[in-house]
CSV table of C-alpha atoms in Angstrom, one decimal:
chain,number,residue,atom,x,y,z
A,4,MET,CA,115.5,186.5,88.1
A,5,GLY,CA,118.2,186.9,90.7
A,6,ALA,CA,117.8,183.3,91.7
A,7,VAL,CA,118.2,182.2,88.1
A,8,LEU,CA,121.3,184.2,87.7
A,9,GLY,CA,122.6,182.8,91.0
A,10,VAL,CA,122.0,179.2,89.7
A,11,PHE,CA,123.9,179.9,86.5
A,12,SER,CA,126.7,181.6,88.4
A,13,LEU,CA,127.0,178.5,90.6
A,14,ALA,CA,126.8,176.2,87.6
A,15,SER,CA,129.8,178.0,86.1
A,16,TRP,CA,131.9,176.8,89.1
A,17,VAL,CA,131.0,173.1,88.6
A,18,PRO,CA,133.7,172.5,86.0
A,19,CYS,CA,136.2,174.2,88.3
A,20,LEU,CA,135.2,171.8,91.2
A,21,CYS,CA,136.0,168.9,88.9
A,22,SER,CA,139.3,170.3,87.5
A,23,GLY,CA,142.6,171.4,89.0
A,24,ALA,CA,143.5,173.7,91.8
A,25,SER,CA,144.3,176.5,89.4
A,26,CYS,CA,140.7,176.9,88.4
A,27,LEU,CA,139.7,177.8,92.0
A,28,LEU,CA,142.0,180.9,92.0
A,29,CYS,CA,140.3,184.2,91.2
A,30,SER,CA,141.6,186.4,88.5
A,31,CYS,CA,143.0,188.9,91.0
A,32,CYS,CA,145.1,186.2,92.7
A,33,PRO,CA,148.9,186.3,92.1
A,34,ASN,CA,150.5,183.6,90.0
A,35,SER,CA,151.2,180.5,92.1
A,36,LYS,CA,152.6,177.1,91.8
A,37,ASN,CA,150.2,174.2,91.5
A,38,SER,CA,152.0,172.2,94.2
A,39,THR,CA,151.6,175.0,96.7
A,40,VAL,CA,147.9,175.8,95.8
A,41,THR,CA,146.9,172.1,96.2
A,42,ARG,CA,148.5,171.7,99.6
A,43,LEU,CA,146.8,174.9,100.8
A,44,ILE,CA,143.4,173.7,99.7
A,45,TYR,CA,143.9,170.4,101.6
A,46,ALA,CA,145.1,172.3,104.6
A,47,PHE,CA,142.0,174.5,104.4
A,48,ILE,CA,139.8,171.3,104.3
A,49,LEU,CA,141.5,170.1,107.5
A,50,PHE,CA,141.1,173.5,109.1
A,51,LEU,CA,137.5,173.5,108.3
A,52,GLY,CA,137.2,170.0,109.8
A,53,ALA,CA,138.8,171.3,113.0
A,54,ALA,CA,136.4,174.3,113.1
A,55,VAL,CA,133.4,171.9,112.7
A,56,SER,CA,134.8,169.8,115.6
A,57,CYS,CA,135.0,172.9,117.8
A,58,VAL,CA,131.4,173.8,116.9
A,59,MET,CA,130.3,170.3,118.0
A,60,LEU,CA,131.6,171.1,121.5
A,61,THR,CA,129.4,174.2,121.8
A,62,GLU,CA,126.3,174.0,124.1
A,63,GLY,CA,123.7,174.6,121.4
A,64,MET,CA,125.0,172.0,119.0
A,65,GLU,CA,125.2,169.3,121.7
A,66,SER,CA,121.5,169.7,122.4
A,67,GLN,CA,120.9,168.9,118.7
A,68,LEU,CA,123.3,165.9,118.7
A,69,LYS,CA,121.3,164.3,121.5
A,70,LYS,CA,118.5,163.9,118.9
A,71,ILE,CA,120.6,161.5,116.8
A,72,PRO,CA,119.3,157.9,117.6
A,73,GLY,CA,121.6,156.1,120.0
A,74,PHE,CA,123.8,159.1,120.8
A,75,CYS,CA,122.4,159.9,124.2
A,76,GLU,CA,119.6,157.7,125.3
A,77,GLY,CA,118.1,157.8,128.8
A,78,GLY,CA,119.7,161.2,129.9
A,79,PHE,CA,122.2,159.5,132.2
A,80,LYS,CA,124.4,161.4,134.5
A,81,ILE,CA,128.2,161.3,134.0
A,82,ASN,CA,131.0,162.0,136.5
A,83,VAL,CA,134.2,163.3,135.0
A,84,ALA,CA,136.5,162.1,137.8
A,85,ASP,CA,139.4,164.5,137.4
A,86,ARG,CA,137.2,167.6,137.1
A,87,LYS,CA,135.4,166.9,140.4
A,88,VAL,CA,132.0,167.9,138.9
A,89,ASP,CA,129.0,166.0,137.6
A,90,LYS,CA,128.5,166.5,133.9
A,91,ASP,CA,125.4,165.5,131.9
A,92,CYS,CA,125.4,163.8,128.5
A,93,ASP,CA,126.1,167.1,126.7
A,94,VAL,CA,129.9,166.8,127.2
A,95,LEU,CA,130.0,163.3,126.0
A,96,VAL,CA,128.0,163.7,122.8
A,97,GLY,CA,130.3,166.6,121.9
A,98,TYR,CA,133.3,164.3,122.3
A,99,LYS,CA,131.6,161.5,120.3
A,100,ALA,CA,130.9,164.0,117.5
A,101,VAL,CA,134.6,165.1,117.5
A,102,TYR,CA,135.6,161.4,117.3
A,103,ARG,CA,133.4,160.7,114.3
A,104,ILE,CA,134.3,163.9,112.4
A,105,ASN,CA,138.0,163.3,112.7
A,106,PHE,CA,137.5,159.6,112.0
A,107,ALA,CA,136.1,160.6,108.6
A,108,LEU,CA,139.0,162.9,107.9
A,109,ALA,CA,141.6,160.4,109.0
A,110,ILE,CA,140.1,157.6,106.9
A,111,PHE,CA,139.8,159.9,103.8
A,112,PHE,CA,143.4,161.1,104.0
A,113,PHE,CA,144.8,157.6,104.8
A,114,VAL,CA,143.0,156.1,101.7
A,115,PHE,CA,144.4,159.0,99.6
A,116,SER,CA,147.9,158.3,101.0
A,117,LEU,CA,147.7,154.7,99.8
A,118,LEU,CA,146.3,155.9,96.4
A,119,MET,CA,149.2,158.3,95.9
A,120,LEU,CA,152.0,155.9,96.5
A,121,LYS,CA,155.0,156.4,94.1
A,122,VAL,CA,153.4,159.3,92.1
A,123,LYS,CA,156.5,160.9,90.5
A,124,THR,CA,155.1,163.5,88.1
A,125,SER,CA,151.9,165.4,87.4
A,126,LYS,CA,151.6,163.3,84.2
A,127,ASP,CA,150.5,160.3,86.3
A,128,PRO,CA,146.7,160.0,86.1
A,129,ARG,CA,146.6,159.8,89.9
A,130,ALA,CA,148.1,163.3,90.1
A,131,ALA,CA,145.0,164.6,88.4
A,132,VAL,CA,142.9,163.1,91.2
A,133,HIS,CA,145.2,164.7,93.8
A,134,ASN,CA,145.2,168.1,92.2
A,135,GLY,CA,141.5,168.2,91.1
A,136,PHE,CA,138.0,166.7,91.4
A,137,TRP,CA,137.4,168.8,94.5
A,138,PHE,CA,133.7,168.5,94.4
A,139,PHE,CA,133.8,164.7,94.6
A,140,LYS,CA,136.4,164.7,97.3
A,141,ILE,CA,134.5,167.1,99.5
A,142,ALA,CA,131.3,165.1,98.9
A,143,ALA,CA,133.2,161.9,99.9
A,144,ILE,CA,134.4,163.5,103.1
A,145,VAL,CA,130.8,164.7,104.0
A,146,GLY,CA,129.4,161.3,103.2
A,147,ILE,CA,131.9,159.5,105.4
A,148,MET,CA,131.2,162.1,108.2
A,149,VAL,CA,127.4,161.5,108.0
A,150,GLY,CA,127.8,157.8,108.0
A,151,SER,CA,130.2,157.8,110.9
A,152,PHE,CA,127.6,159.3,113.2
A,153,TYR,CA,125.6,156.1,112.9
A,154,ILE,CA,128.4,153.8,113.8
A,155,PRO,CA,127.5,152.0,117.0
A,156,GLY,CA,129.4,153.0,120.1
A,157,GLY,CA,130.6,149.8,121.8
A,158,HIS,CA,134.3,149.1,121.5
A,159,PHE,CA,134.7,151.5,118.5
A,160,THR,CA,135.3,154.4,120.8
A,161,THR,CA,138.0,152.6,122.8
A,162,ALA,CA,139.7,151.3,119.7
A,163,TRP,CA,139.7,154.6,118.0
A,164,PHE,CA,141.1,156.3,121.1
A,165,ILE,CA,144.1,154.0,120.9
A,166,VAL,CA,144.5,154.7,117.2
A,167,GLY,CA,144.2,158.4,118.0
A,168,MET,CA,147.0,158.2,120.7
A,169,VAL,CA,149.4,156.5,118.2
A,170,GLY,CA,148.5,158.9,115.4
A,171,ALA,CA,148.9,162.0,117.7
A,172,PHE,CA,152.3,160.7,118.9
A,173,LEU,CA,153.5,160.4,115.3
A,174,PHE,CA,152.2,163.8,114.4
A,175,ILE,CA,154.1,165.3,117.4
A,176,LEU,CA,157.3,163.8,115.8
A,177,ILE,CA,156.3,165.3,112.5
A,178,GLN,CA,156.1,168.7,114.2
A,179,LEU,CA,159.7,168.2,115.4
A,180,VAL,CA,160.9,167.3,111.9
A,181,LEU,CA,159.3,170.4,110.5
A,182,LEU,CA,160.7,172.5,113.3
A,183,VAL,CA,164.2,171.2,112.6
A,184,ASP,CA,163.7,171.9,108.9
A,185,PHE,CA,162.5,175.4,109.7
A,186,ALA,CA,165.5,176.0,112.0
A,187,HIS,CA,168.0,174.8,109.4
A,188,SER,CA,166.4,176.9,106.7
A,189,TRP,CA,166.2,180.0,108.9
A,190,ASN,CA,169.8,179.6,110.0
A,191,GLU,CA,171.0,179.1,106.4
A,192,SER,CA,169.2,182.2,105.2
A,193,TRP,CA,170.7,184.3,108.0
A,194,VAL,CA,174.2,183.0,107.2
A,195,ASN,CA,173.7,183.9,103.6
A,196,ARG,CA,172.6,187.4,104.5
A,197,MET,CA,175.6,187.8,106.8
A,198,GLU,CA,177.9,186.9,103.9
A,199,GLU,CA,176.2,189.4,101.6
A,200,GLY,CA,175.7,192.3,104.0
A,201,ASN,CA,176.8,193.6,107.4
A,202,PRO,CA,177.8,190.5,109.4
A,203,ARG,CA,177.7,192.3,112.8
A,204,CYS,CA,174.0,193.1,112.4
A,205,TRP,CA,173.0,189.6,111.5
A,206,TYR,CA,175.2,188.0,114.2
A,207,ALA,CA,173.5,190.2,116.7
A,208,ALA,CA,170.1,189.2,115.5
A,209,LEU,CA,171.1,185.5,115.5
A,210,LEU,CA,172.4,185.8,119.0
A,211,SER,CA,169.3,187.6,120.2
A,212,VAL,CA,166.9,185.0,118.9
A,213,THR,CA,169.0,182.2,120.4
A,214,SER,CA,169.2,183.9,123.8
A,215,VAL,CA,165.5,184.6,123.9
A,216,CYS,CA,164.7,180.9,123.2
A,217,TYR,CA,167.0,179.8,126.0
A,218,ILE,CA,165.7,182.4,128.4
A,219,LEU,CA,162.2,181.4,127.7
A,220,SER,CA,163.1,177.7,128.3
A,221,VAL,CA,164.7,178.5,131.6
A,222,VAL,CA,161.6,180.5,132.7
A,223,PHE,CA,159.5,177.6,131.5
A,224,VAL,CA,161.4,175.2,133.7
A,225,GLY,CA,161.1,177.5,136.7
A,226,LEU,CA,157.3,177.7,136.3
A,227,LEU,CA,157.0,174.0,135.9
A,228,TYR,CA,158.9,173.3,139.1
A,229,THR,CA,156.8,176.0,140.9
A,230,TYR,CA,153.4,174.9,139.9
A,231,TYR,CA,153.6,171.2,138.8
A,232,THR,CA,155.7,169.9,141.7
A,233,LYS,CA,155.5,169.7,145.5
A,234,LEU,CA,158.1,169.2,148.2
A,235,ASP,CA,156.5,166.0,149.4
A,236,GLY,CA,155.0,164.6,146.1
A,237,CYS,CA,154.7,164.9,142.3
A,238,THR,CA,157.7,162.6,141.9
A,239,GLU,CA,156.9,161.9,138.3
A,240,ASN,CA,156.8,165.5,137.4
A,241,LYS,CA,160.1,166.2,139.0
A,242,PHE,CA,161.6,163.4,137.0
A,243,PHE,CA,160.1,164.6,133.7
A,244,ILE,CA,161.3,168.2,134.2
A,245,SER,CA,164.8,167.2,135.4
A,246,ILE,CA,165.5,164.6,132.8
A,247,ASN,CA,164.4,166.7,129.9
A,248,LEU,CA,166.4,169.7,131.3
A,249,VAL,CA,169.5,167.5,131.4
A,250,LEU,CA,168.9,166.1,127.9
A,251,CYS,CA,168.4,169.5,126.4
A,252,PHE,CA,171.7,170.7,127.9
A,253,VAL,CA,173.5,167.6,126.5
A,254,VAL,CA,171.9,168.2,123.0
A,255,SER,CA,173.0,171.8,123.0
A,256,ILE,CA,176.6,170.8,123.8
A,257,ILE,CA,176.5,168.2,121.0
A,258,SER,CA,175.4,170.8,118.5
A,259,ILE,CA,178.5,172.9,119.0
A,260,HIS,CA,181.0,170.0,119.4
A,261,PRO,CA,184.0,170.5,117.0
A,262,LYS,CA,183.3,167.2,115.2
A,263,ILE,CA,179.7,168.2,114.5
A,264,GLN,CA,180.8,171.6,113.4
A,265,GLU,CA,183.3,170.1,111.1
A,266,HIS,CA,180.7,168.1,109.2
A,267,GLN,CA,177.8,170.6,109.7
A,268,PRO,CA,179.3,174.1,110.1
A,269,ARG,CA,175.9,175.7,110.0
A,270,SER,CA,174.4,173.7,112.8
A,271,GLY,CA,174.5,175.4,116.2
A,272,LEU,CA,172.7,176.8,119.2
A,273,LEU,CA,169.9,178.5,117.2
A,274,GLN,CA,168.4,175.1,116.3
A,275,SER,CA,169.2,173.7,119.8
A,276,SER,CA,167.4,176.6,121.5
A,277,LEU,CA,164.3,176.0,119.4
A,278,ILE,CA,164.4,172.3,120.2
A,279,THR,CA,164.9,173.0,123.9
A,280,LEU,CA,161.9,175.3,124.0
A,281,TYR,CA,159.8,172.8,122.1
A,282,THR,CA,160.9,170.0,124.5
A,283,MET,CA,159.8,172.1,127.5
A,284,TYR,CA,156.5,172.6,125.8
A,285,LEU,CA,156.0,168.9,125.3
A,286,THR,CA,157.0,168.3,129.0
A,287,TRP,CA,154.3,170.8,130.1
A,288,SER,CA,151.8,169.3,127.7
A,289,ALA,CA,152.4,165.8,129.2
A,290,MET,CA,152.0,167.0,132.8
A,291,SER,CA,148.8,168.8,131.9
A,292,ASN,CA,147.2,165.4,131.4
A,293,GLU,CA,148.2,164.0,134.8
A,294,PRO,CA,145.2,162.6,136.7
A,295,ASP,CA,146.4,163.9,140.0
A,296,ARG,CA,144.9,167.4,140.1
A,297,SER,CA,147.2,168.4,143.0
A,298,CYS,CA,150.2,168.0,140.6
A,299,ASN,CA,148.2,169.4,137.6
A,300,PRO,CA,146.6,172.7,138.6
A,301,GLY,CA,145.6,173.6,135.0
A,302,LEU,CA,147.0,176.5,133.0
A,303,TRP,CA,144.0,178.8,133.4
A,304,SER,CA,144.2,178.4,137.2
A,305,ILE,CA,147.9,179.2,137.1
A,306,VAL,CA,147.3,182.3,135.0
A,307,LYS,CA,144.6,183.5,137.4
A,308,HIS,CA,146.9,182.7,140.4
A,309,MET,CA,149.7,184.7,138.9
A,310,THR,CA,147.6,187.7,138.0
A,311,ALA,CA,145.6,187.8,141.3
A,312,PRO,CA,147.6,185.8,143.9
A,313,THR,CA,146.0,185.0,147.3
A,314,LEU,CA,148.3,185.4,150.3
A,315,ALA,CA,148.6,182.5,152.6
A,316,PRO,CA,147.6,183.1,156.3
A,317,GLY,CA,150.6,184.2,158.4
A,318,ASN,CA,152.9,184.4,155.5
A,319,SER,CA,153.2,187.6,153.5
A,320,THR,CA,155.3,186.1,150.7
A,321,ALA,CA,153.8,182.6,150.0
A,322,VAL,CA,150.8,182.3,147.8
A,323,VAL,CA,148.3,179.5,147.6
A,324,PRO,CA,146.7,178.4,144.4
A,325,THR,CA,143.1,179.5,143.7
A,326,PRO,CA,141.2,176.6,142.2
A,327,THR,CA,139.4,177.2,139.0
A,328,PRO,CA,135.6,177.0,139.4
A,329,PRO,CA,133.9,174.4,137.2
A,330,SER,CA,132.6,175.5,133.9
A,331,LYS,CA,128.9,175.8,133.7
A,332,SER,CA,128.7,175.6,129.9
A,333,GLY,CA,130.4,172.2,129.6
A,334,HIS,CA,133.8,171.5,128.0
A,335,PHE,CA,134.6,173.6,124.9
A,336,LEU,CA,138.3,174.6,124.5
A,337,ASP,CA,140.7,174.7,127.3
A,338,LEU,CA,143.7,177.0,127.1
A,339,GLU,CA,146.0,174.0,126.9
A,340,ASN,CA,144.0,172.8,123.9
A,341,PHE,CA,144.1,176.2,122.2
A,342,ILE,CA,147.9,176.2,122.4
A,343,GLY,CA,148.1,172.7,121.0
A,344,LEU,CA,145.8,173.7,118.1
A,345,THR,CA,147.9,176.8,117.4
A,346,GLY,CA,151.0,174.6,117.0
A,347,PHE,CA,149.0,172.4,114.7
A,348,VAL,CA,148.0,175.3,112.5
A,349,LEU,CA,151.6,176.6,112.2
A,350,CYS,CA,152.9,173.2,111.4
A,351,LEU,CA,150.3,172.6,108.7
A,352,LEU,CA,150.8,176.0,107.1
A,353,TYR,CA,154.6,175.6,107.0
A,354,SER,CA,154.3,172.1,105.5
A,355,SER,CA,151.9,173.5,102.8
A,356,ILE,CA,154.2,176.4,101.7
A,357,ARG,CA,157.7,174.9,102.2
A,358,THR,CA,159.7,173.9,99.2
A,359,SER,CA,161.5,170.6,99.0
A,360,ASN,CA,164.7,171.7,97.3
A,361,ASN,CA,166.1,173.3,100.5
A,362,SER,CA,164.9,170.6,102.9
A,363,GLN,CA,167.8,169.5,105.1
A,364,VAL,CA,165.5,167.1,106.9
A,365,SER,CA,164.5,165.2,103.8
A,366,LYS,CA,168.2,164.3,103.4
A,367,LEU,CA,168.7,163.4,107.0
A,368,THR,CA,165.6,161.2,107.2
A,369,LEU,CA,166.5,159.6,103.8
A,370,SER,CA,163.1,160.7,102.4
A,371,GLY,CA,164.5,162.7,99.5
A,372,SER,CA,165.2,161.2,96.2
A,373,ASP,CA,166.5,162.8,93.0
A,374,SER,CA,163.9,160.9,91.0
A,375,VAL,CA,161.0,162.2,93.2
A,376,ILE,CA,162.0,165.5,94.6
A,377,LEU,CA,163.5,167.8,91.9
A,378,ARG,CA,164.6,171.3,91.6
A,379,ASP,CA,161.7,173.8,92.2
A,380,THR,CA,162.2,175.9,89.1
A,381,ALA,CA,159.8,177.9,86.9
A,382,VAL,CA,161.1,175.9,83.9
A,383,ASN,CA,159.0,172.9,84.9
A,384,GLY,CA,155.9,175.1,84.8
A,385,GLY,CA,156.1,175.8,81.1
A,386,SER,CA,154.4,178.9,79.6
A,387,ASP,CA,152.6,181.5,81.7
A,388,GLU,CA,149.6,181.4,79.4
A,389,GLU,CA,147.1,178.7,78.7
A,390,ASP,CA,144.5,178.9,75.9
A,391,GLY,CA,145.3,182.6,75.6
A,392,GLN,CA,144.5,183.3,79.2
A,393,PRO,CA,147.0,184.0,82.0
A,394,ARG,CA,147.8,180.9,83.9
A,395,ARG,CA,147.1,181.6,87.6
A,396,ALA,CA,148.7,178.3,88.9
A,397,VAL,CA,151.8,177.0,87.1
A,398,ASP,CA,152.2,173.3,86.9
A,399,ASN,CA,155.7,172.9,88.3
A,400,GLU,CA,155.5,169.1,88.6
A,401,LYS,CA,155.7,167.9,85.0
A,402,GLU,CA,159.2,166.7,85.4
A,403,GLY,CA,158.9,165.6,89.0
A,404,VAL,CA,156.7,166.2,92.1
A,405,GLN,CA,157.8,168.8,94.6
A,406,TYR,CA,156.8,166.8,97.6
A,407,SER,CA,155.7,163.2,98.4
A,408,TYR,CA,152.0,163.0,97.8
A,409,PHE,CA,151.9,159.8,100.0
A,410,LEU,CA,153.7,161.5,102.9
A,411,PHE,CA,151.6,164.6,102.7
A,412,HIS,CA,148.3,162.8,102.9
A,413,PHE,CA,149.6,160.5,105.6
A,414,MET,CA,150.6,163.6,107.6
A,415,LEU,CA,147.1,165.0,107.2
A,416,SER,CA,145.6,161.7,108.4
A,417,LEU,CA,147.8,161.9,111.5
A,418,ALA,CA,146.9,165.6,112.0
A,419,SER,CA,143.2,164.6,112.1
A,420,LEU,CA,143.9,162.2,114.9
A,421,TYR,CA,146.0,164.9,116.7
A,422,ILE,CA,143.0,167.3,116.4
A,423,MET,CA,140.7,164.7,117.9
A,424,MET,CA,143.0,164.0,120.9
A,425,THR,CA,143.6,167.7,121.5
A,426,LEU,CA,140.0,168.8,121.5
A,427,THR,CA,139.0,165.9,123.8
A,428,SER,CA,142.0,166.7,126.1
A,429,TRP,CA,143.4,163.3,125.6
A,430,TYR,CA,140.6,161.9,127.8
A,431,SER,CA,140.2,158.2,127.8
A,432,PRO,CA,136.6,157.1,127.2
A,433,ASP,CA,135.0,153.8,128.2
A,434,ALA,CA,133.3,151.6,125.7
A,435,GLU,CA,129.9,153.4,126.0
A,436,PHE,CA,131.2,156.9,126.5
A,437,GLN,CA,129.7,156.9,130.0
A,438,SER,CA,132.9,158.3,131.6
A,439,MET,CA,135.9,160.3,130.4
A,440,THR,CA,139.0,160.5,132.5
A,441,SER,CA,142.6,161.7,132.1
A,442,LYS,CA,144.9,158.7,132.5
A,443,TRP,CA,148.6,158.0,132.7
A,444,PRO,CA,149.0,156.5,129.2
A,445,ALA,CA,148.3,159.9,127.7
A,446,VAL,CA,151.1,161.4,129.9
A,447,TRP,CA,153.6,158.7,128.9
A,448,VAL,CA,152.8,159.1,125.2
A,449,LYS,CA,153.5,162.8,125.3
A,450,ILE,CA,156.6,162.6,127.5
A,451,SER,CA,158.1,159.7,125.4
A,452,SER,CA,157.5,161.8,122.3
A,453,SER,CA,159.7,164.5,123.8
A,454,TRP,CA,162.5,161.9,124.2
A,455,VAL,CA,162.1,160.6,120.7
A,456,CYS,CA,162.1,164.2,119.4
A,457,LEU,CA,165.5,164.8,121.1
A,458,LEU,CA,166.8,161.5,119.7
A,459,LEU,CA,165.7,162.5,116.2
A,460,TYR,CA,167.4,165.9,116.5
A,461,VAL,CA,170.6,164.3,117.7
A,462,TRP,CA,170.4,162.0,114.7
A,463,THR,CA,170.2,165.0,112.4
A,464,LEU,CA,173.5,166.2,114.0
A,465,VAL,CA,175.5,162.9,113.9
A,466,ALA,CA,174.1,161.6,110.6
A,467,PRO,CA,176.9,163.2,108.5
A,468,LEU,CA,179.5,161.5,110.7
A,469,VAL,CA,177.8,158.1,110.4
A,470,LEU,CA,176.6,158.2,106.7
A,471,THR,CA,179.8,159.4,105.2
A,472,ASN,CA,178.8,158.4,101.7
A,473,ARG,CA,175.8,160.9,101.6
A,474,ASP,CA,175.9,164.5,100.7
A,475,PHE,CA,174.6,166.7,103.6
A,476,SER,CA,175.9,170.0,102.2
């Protein structure tokens, strides 16, 4: 009897899985906007894909993956060069699984991005596909994932690695754009509160946050010089740290230049401090992929060294690094990867809940259009009731979409590639996945992304001076 009731209960959800996002909300959920609910559901799907990818790297799952035909034939031994330890096929089947799972997600979201080109209102039939039919979309993702596990290795892995590097590079730039958007919105909200309330209190808070970001950046630089450089070597790391430190200083000066302040009075050191901290993170992230282990001790090794230093012989002040012992359970999730995934989660959540009407970046990147991105008002949503029942998700896109469907799906496609590269530590595989090594291209991709990020931020500052015919207020 219980089973029968369970079947009927499940059957009652089938129409919901084929309709809009509002049907998936429980009766106790607060009223929400359809545009926000849909983005959160897509974000949850990507989070679930990232979680499955992490599971594929666990020891128990890797033993099951070896049973898939062609995944690990012959039980060959693998040497991961920059880890100085022999690994068996377990590590590589986990990486191959991560590649294929995120291949499925990237392809799905990329196809949807093409399908959603130039959708302007929720009255477009394609908007119904974007906001509904969840059962079929999830089934399509699962089907692509299952099929991808039977794709022959060969040159697919190398080609997809290159695609992953390009996609991850672009997603890093998207993170910068969202960070600038967040900083502008945050600064604007604080300025408004200063005008409404006690200005001294808010000025103190603004100054405190800015000072903390700059202090953390200086500490970051000091740690990078200490642990990622040597007096007689690590020339590339010295160059990366020094050039980015100088560039961040220049960018901070530009942000408070009188000409910039004249055209953008609300730009200032708060945004520059966040960009400086993010740039230092990208610098560290790039050096964490350097093949030379003497110039890349690893974050976990540094943490252990700082908490339990070993005194060098004959010197009571100097300390020598303590190498991290090799993991016996294979590669799962390094501390560097965990930090990268944390940034990905914050970025995706912010992009899912942000509104477009206060987006400074959409104007600066010329992605906003009055015909596509309209005011986010409750008027667009119509009545709060539908068929006599309370409407749990208001359709606020009848007059115009609140965000670009194309760009949102394209961002999710790039985010899938970023997950793939992060979980595999940006290691470069050969054609048959018989070796995985950290190589210089990954370092240059990350460090160049930091330079492009700084360039983009400078553009957001000087754009009002160059494009005088556009409204940046």
